[in-house]
Coordinates of C-alpha atoms in Angstrom, one line a residue:
M1059 CA 7.2 -4.9 -23.9
K1060 CA 4.7 -6.9 -21.7
V1061 CA 2.8 -5.0 -19.0
A1062 CA -0.2 -5.7 -16.8
L1063 CA -2.5 -2.8 -16.0
F1064 CA -4.6 -2.5 -12.9
G1065 CA -7.2 0.1 -12.0
K1066 CA -10.7 0.5 -10.5
S1067 CA -12.3 3.4 -12.4
I1068 CA -11.3 6.5 -14.3
S1069 CA -13.0 9.8 -14.8
A1070 CA -14.0 11.1 -18.3
N1071 CA -11.5 13.9 -17.9
D1072 CA -8.7 11.4 -17.4
T1073 CA -9.6 9.1 -20.2
P1074 CA -7.4 10.9 -22.8
Y1075 CA -4.3 10.2 -20.6
L1076 CA -5.1 6.5 -20.5
Q1077 CA -5.8 6.5 -24.2
G1078 CA -2.4 8.0 -24.8
F1079 CA -0.8 5.2 -22.7
F1080 CA -2.5 2.5 -24.8
D1081 CA -1.6 4.3 -28.1
R1082 CA 2.1 4.5 -27.0
L1083 CA 2.2 0.8 -26.2
A1084 CA 0.5 0.0 -29.5
C1085 CA 3.4 1.8 -31.3
L1086 CA 5.8 -0.4 -29.4
D1087 CA 3.8 -3.5 -30.4
G1088 CA 3.4 -4.1 -26.6
I1089 CA 1.3 -6.8 -25.1
V1090 CA -1.1 -5.6 -22.4
Y1091 CA -2.7 -7.7 -19.7
L1092 CA -5.7 -5.8 -18.4
F1093 CA -7.4 -6.4 -15.0
G1094 CA -10.8 -7.8 -16.0
P1095 CA -13.1 -5.5 -13.9
F1096 CA -11.2 -2.5 -15.0
Y1097 CA -11.5 -3.5 -18.6
D1098 CA -15.3 -3.7 -18.2
T1099 CA -15.2 -0.2 -16.8
I1100 CA -13.2 1.4 -19.7
R1101 CA -13.9 -0.7 -22.8
E1102 CA -16.6 1.7 -24.1
R1103 CA -14.3 4.7 -23.8
I1104 CA -10.9 3.3 -24.9
H1105 CA -9.8 2.3 -28.4
F1106 CA -7.6 -0.8 -28.4
D1107 CA -5.5 -1.4 -31.5
K1108 CA -4.9 -4.9 -30.2
Q1109 CA -7.3 -6.5 -27.8
P1110 CA -5.8 -6.8 -24.3
I1111 CA -5.5 -10.1 -22.4
K1112 CA -7.8 -10.0 -19.4
F1113 CA -6.6 -11.3 -16.0
T1114 CA -7.9 -11.4 -12.5
T1115 CA -5.3 -13.3 -10.5
Q1116 CA -1.6 -13.3 -9.7
Q1117 CA -1.1 -16.7 -11.4
E1118 CA -2.3 -15.3 -14.8
I1119 CA 0.5 -12.7 -14.9
R1120 CA 3.2 -14.3 -12.9
G1121 CA 6.2 -14.8 -15.2
Q1122 CA 4.3 -13.3 -18.1
V1123 CA 4.8 -9.5 -17.7
E1124 CA 7.7 -7.2 -17.1
Y1125 CA 5.8 -4.6 -15.1
L1126 CA 2.5 -4.0 -13.4
V1127 CA 1.1 -0.5 -13.9
S1128 CA -1.3 0.9 -11.3
I1129 CA -3.7 3.6 -12.6
G1130 CA -5.3 5.6 -9.9
G1131 CA -4.0 6.7 -6.5
D1132 CA -2.2 5.2 -3.6
G1133 CA -5.2 3.2 -2.6
T1134 CA -5.3 1.6 -6.0
L1135 CA -1.6 0.8 -5.8
L1136 CA -2.1 -0.8 -2.4
D1137 CA -4.7 -3.1 -4.0
T1138 CA -2.1 -4.3 -6.5
I1139 CA -0.1 -5.9 -3.7
T1140 CA -2.1 -9.1 -3.6
L1141 CA -1.8 -9.4 -7.4
V1142 CA 2.0 -9.0 -7.3
G1143 CA 2.7 -11.0 -4.2
D1144 CA 6.2 -12.6 -4.2
S1145 CA 6.4 -12.7 -8.0
G1146 CA 9.0 -9.9 -8.1
I1147 CA 7.1 -7.9 -10.8
P1148 CA 8.0 -4.2 -10.5
V1149 CA 5.0 -1.9 -9.8
I1150 CA 4.7 1.4 -11.6
G1151 CA 2.3 3.9 -9.9
I1152 CA 0.5 6.5 -12.1
N1153 CA -1.4 9.0 -10.0
M1154 CA -4.8 10.1 -11.2
G1155 CA -5.7 11.4 -7.8
K1156 CA -4.5 14.1 -5.4
L1157 CA -1.7 13.3 -3.0
G1158 CA 0.0 10.2 -4.3
F1159 CA 3.0 9.3 -2.1
L1160 CA 3.3 5.9 -3.8
S1161 CA 2.0 6.6 -7.2
G1162 CA 4.9 8.8 -8.2
I1163 CA 4.1 9.5 -11.9
S1164 CA 1.5 12.2 -12.5
K1165 CA -1.0 11.7 -15.4
D1166 CA 0.7 14.4 -17.5
Q1167 CA 4.0 12.6 -17.2
I1168 CA 2.8 9.2 -18.4
L1169 CA 4.4 9.3 -21.9
P1170 CA 7.8 10.7 -20.8
A1171 CA 7.8 8.2 -18.0
L1172 CA 7.0 5.4 -20.4
D1173 CA 9.9 6.4 -22.6
E1174 CA 12.2 6.3 -19.6
I1175 CA 11.0 2.9 -18.6
I1176 CA 11.6 1.6 -22.2
G1177 CA 15.2 3.1 -21.9
K1178 CA 15.6 1.5 -18.4
K1179 CA 16.2 4.9 -17.0
Y1180 CA 14.8 4.2 -13.6
S1181 CA 15.7 2.5 -10.3
I1182 CA 13.9 0.0 -8.1
D1183 CA 12.8 0.7 -4.5
E1184 CA 12.5 -2.4 -2.4
R1185 CA 9.7 -1.9 0.1
T1186 CA 9.3 -4.0 3.3
L1187 CA 5.9 -5.7 3.9
I1188 CA 4.3 -6.4 7.2
R1189 CA 2.8 -9.8 7.9
L1190 CA -0.1 -10.8 10.2
E1191 CA -0.3 -14.3 11.8
T1192 CA -3.5 -15.5 13.5
T1193 CA -4.8 -19.0 14.3
E1194 CA -8.0 -18.1 12.5
K1195 CA -6.1 -17.0 9.3
L1196 CA -8.2 -13.9 9.0
F1197 CA -6.8 -12.8 5.7
G1198 CA -6.1 -16.2 4.2
D1199 CA -3.1 -16.3 1.9
F1200 CA -3.0 -12.5 1.6
N1201 CA -2.0 -11.8 5.1
Y1202 CA 0.5 -9.1 4.3
A1203 CA 0.4 -5.3 3.7
L1204 CA 2.6 -2.6 2.3
N1205 CA 1.5 0.2 4.5
D1206 CA 0.2 -1.0 7.8
F1207 CA -1.7 -3.3 10.1
T1208 CA -4.5 -1.5 12.0
I1209 CA -6.8 -2.6 14.7
Y1210 CA -9.7 -0.3 15.6
K1211 CA -13.1 -0.2 17.2
S1212 CA -16.5 0.7 15.8
S1213 CA -18.1 2.3 18.9
P1214 CA -17.1 5.9 19.9
N1215 CA -18.2 5.3 23.5
S1216 CA -15.8 2.5 24.5
M1217 CA -12.1 1.7 24.2
L1218 CA -9.9 -1.2 23.4
A1219 CA -7.2 -2.6 25.7
I1220 CA -4.3 -3.9 23.6
R1221 CA -1.5 -5.6 25.5
T1222 CA 1.6 -5.3 23.4
F1223 CA 4.8 -7.3 23.5
V1224 CA 8.0 -6.9 21.4
N1225 CA 10.1 -10.0 21.2
N1226 CA 8.1 -11.4 24.2
E1227 CA 9.0 -8.3 26.3
F1228 CA 6.1 -6.4 27.6
L1229 CA 5.9 -2.9 26.0
N1230 CA 2.5 -1.4 27.1
T1231 CA -1.2 -1.9 27.4
Y1232 CA -2.7 0.6 25.0
W1233 CA -6.1 2.0 26.1
A1234 CA -7.1 3.6 22.9
D1235 CA -9.4 3.6 19.9
G1236 CA -7.0 1.4 18.2
L1237 CA -3.4 0.7 17.2
I1238 CA -1.3 1.0 14.0
V1239 CA 1.8 -1.0 13.2
A1240 CA 3.3 0.7 10.1
T1241 CA 6.1 -0.1 7.7
P1242 CA 8.4 2.8 6.5
T1243 CA 6.1 3.1 3.5
G1244 CA 3.1 3.3 5.7
S1245 CA 4.7 5.9 8.0
T1246 CA 3.3 8.6 5.6
A1247 CA -0.2 7.2 5.7
Y1248 CA -2.6 6.6 8.7
S1249 CA 0.3 6.6 11.2
L1250 CA 1.3 10.1 10.1
S1251 CA -2.2 11.4 10.7
C1252 CA -2.0 10.0 14.3
T1253 CA 1.2 12.0 14.9
G1254 CA 3.6 9.1 14.0
P1255 CA 7.0 9.9 12.6
I1256 CA 8.1 9.8 9.0
L1257 CA 10.5 6.9 8.2
T1258 CA 12.6 6.7 5.1
P1259 CA 11.8 3.7 2.9
D1260 CA 15.1 2.0 3.6
S1261 CA 15.1 2.5 7.4
E1262 CA 14.4 -1.1 8.3
N1263 CA 12.0 -0.2 11.1
F1264 CA 8.4 -0.5 12.2
V1265 CA 6.5 2.2 14.0
I1266 CA 3.8 1.4 16.6
T1267 CA 1.3 4.3 16.8
P1268 CA -1.8 4.4 19.1
I1269 CA -5.0 5.8 17.7
A1270 CA -6.5 8.4 20.1
S1271 CA -4.7 7.0 23.2
H1272 CA -6.6 7.6 26.5
N1273 CA -3.2 8.2 28.2
L1274 CA -1.6 11.4 26.8
T1275 CA 1.9 10.3 27.7
V1276 CA 1.8 7.4 25.4
R1277 CA 3.6 8.2 22.1
P1278 CA 4.5 6.4 18.9
I1279 CA 7.6 4.2 19.2
V1280 CA 10.0 3.0 16.4
I1281 CA 11.5 -0.5 16.6
P1282 CA 13.7 -2.6 14.3
D1283 CA 11.7 -4.6 11.7
T1284 CA 13.4 -7.8 12.9
C1285 CA 11.2 -7.6 16.0
I1286 CA 8.1 -9.8 16.5
I1287 CA 5.1 -7.9 17.8
R1288 CA 2.4 -9.7 19.7
L1289 CA -0.9 -8.1 20.5
M1290 CA -3.5 -9.3 23.1
V1291 CA -6.7 -7.6 22.3
E1292 CA -9.6 -7.1 24.7
S1293 CA -12.8 -5.0 24.5
R1294 CA -16.0 -4.3 26.4
D1295 CA -18.5 -6.0 24.2
I1296 CA -17.8 -3.8 21.2
E1297 CA -17.1 -4.6 17.7
C1298 CA -13.5 -4.3 16.5
Y1299 CA -11.8 -4.8 13.2
A1300 CA -8.3 -5.5 11.8
G1301 CA -7.0 -4.0 8.6
L1302 CA -4.2 -4.9 6.3
D1303 CA -3.9 -1.8 4.0
S1304 CA -7.4 -1.5 2.5
R1305 CA -8.6 -5.0 3.5
I1306 CA -10.8 -5.3 6.6
R1307 CA -11.9 -8.2 8.8
K1308 CA -14.1 -8.3 11.9
L1309 CA -12.4 -9.7 15.0
D1310 CA -13.7 -12.0 17.7
V1311 CA -12.1 -10.9 20.9
P1312 CA -10.2 -11.7 23.0
L1313 CA -7.7 -12.5 20.4
E1314 CA -3.9 -12.8 20.0
L1315 CA -2.3 -11.3 16.9
V1316 CA 1.4 -11.7 15.8
I1317 CA 3.0 -9.2 13.5
K1318 CA 6.4 -9.6 11.8
K1319 CA 8.3 -8.6 8.6
E1320 CA 7.2 -10.5 5.5
D1321 CA 9.9 -12.7 3.8
F1322 CA 9.6 -11.0 0.5
K1323 CA 9.5 -7.3 -0.6
I1324 CA 7.6 -5.3 -3.2
H1325 CA 9.5 -3.6 -6.0
L1326 CA 8.4 0.0 -6.8
V1327 CA 9.7 1.7 -9.9
R1328 CA 11.2 5.1 -9.2
M1329 CA 11.8 7.4 -12.1
S1330 CA 15.2 9.1 -12.6
G1331 CA 15.6 12.4 -10.8
K1332 CA 13.0 11.5 -8.1
N1333 CA 13.8 10.8 -4.5
F1334 CA 12.0 10.4 -1.2
F1335 CA 12.9 13.7 0.3
E1336 CA 11.7 15.5 -2.8
T1337 CA 8.5 13.7 -2.6
I1338 CA 7.7 14.6 1.0
R1339 CA 8.7 18.2 0.4
A1340 CA 6.3 18.4 -2.6
K1341 CA 3.4 16.4 -1.1
L1342 CA 3.5 18.0 2.4
N1343 CA 4.3 21.5 1.1
W1344 CA 7.5 21.8 3.2
G1345 CA 9.3 25.1 2.8
L1346 CA 6.3 27.0 1.7
D1347 CA 5.7 30.2 3.6
I1348 CA 1.9 30.5 3.9
R1349 CA 2.0 33.6 6.1
N1350 CA 2.0 35.8 3.0

């Protein structure tokens, strides 16, 4: 078994869970590729029976590993997207944090989940990515995101004017603090906190959600993910930024941005017995009567 492991940091309380993971792989004579900066963080606390192979780029693991394991939370998993890219490597999310919509395996389920993965008792969710195109190539080769594209301003005293077109048809000018274009995966993230709807992962849609719209009749709208979205951004001498998941770039406005579906998808490992509706019930506490 060949796996790549990505993380940022890990608390002392969670170290035994990670040690158990490495011990189980050692029993299987597994080969571990470990993200270099994460190795530097944990090497004094983890015992390795066999020294892992350090990596820092997609090219170093492409075609070399069967899975990429993300240790952390949803933010950590989002950071793996640039390492996986269009390689097709399935991503396994282990949640060391709190909510964890994407990182579906809790830390106390690591070893049972690993046994299921060895026995191929899992399924693969193919998740749509969103792609940003600009003449300035703001994000270089990593111009895609799993959750969302976001544009927002830094000043609380002004607003952005975002002229929005869908397939070259005018939709609206959003006078707002910003705008989110989310994938179905991202519909449970920032868009949800701005009153956007929840989309099932296979719904083949995007949702356009304003951030603090200055027109109260403007609501989120769901469109097919085959649509091409074009944004014309204006501001009144204020700084504004674009985000692809956790990556941020400052914008020089006025500016035109084009958003569309990426040509490839990300493969997330889903353990047996787990489904999307169960996840949102558990994470959002649906069905719990808090009146008592």
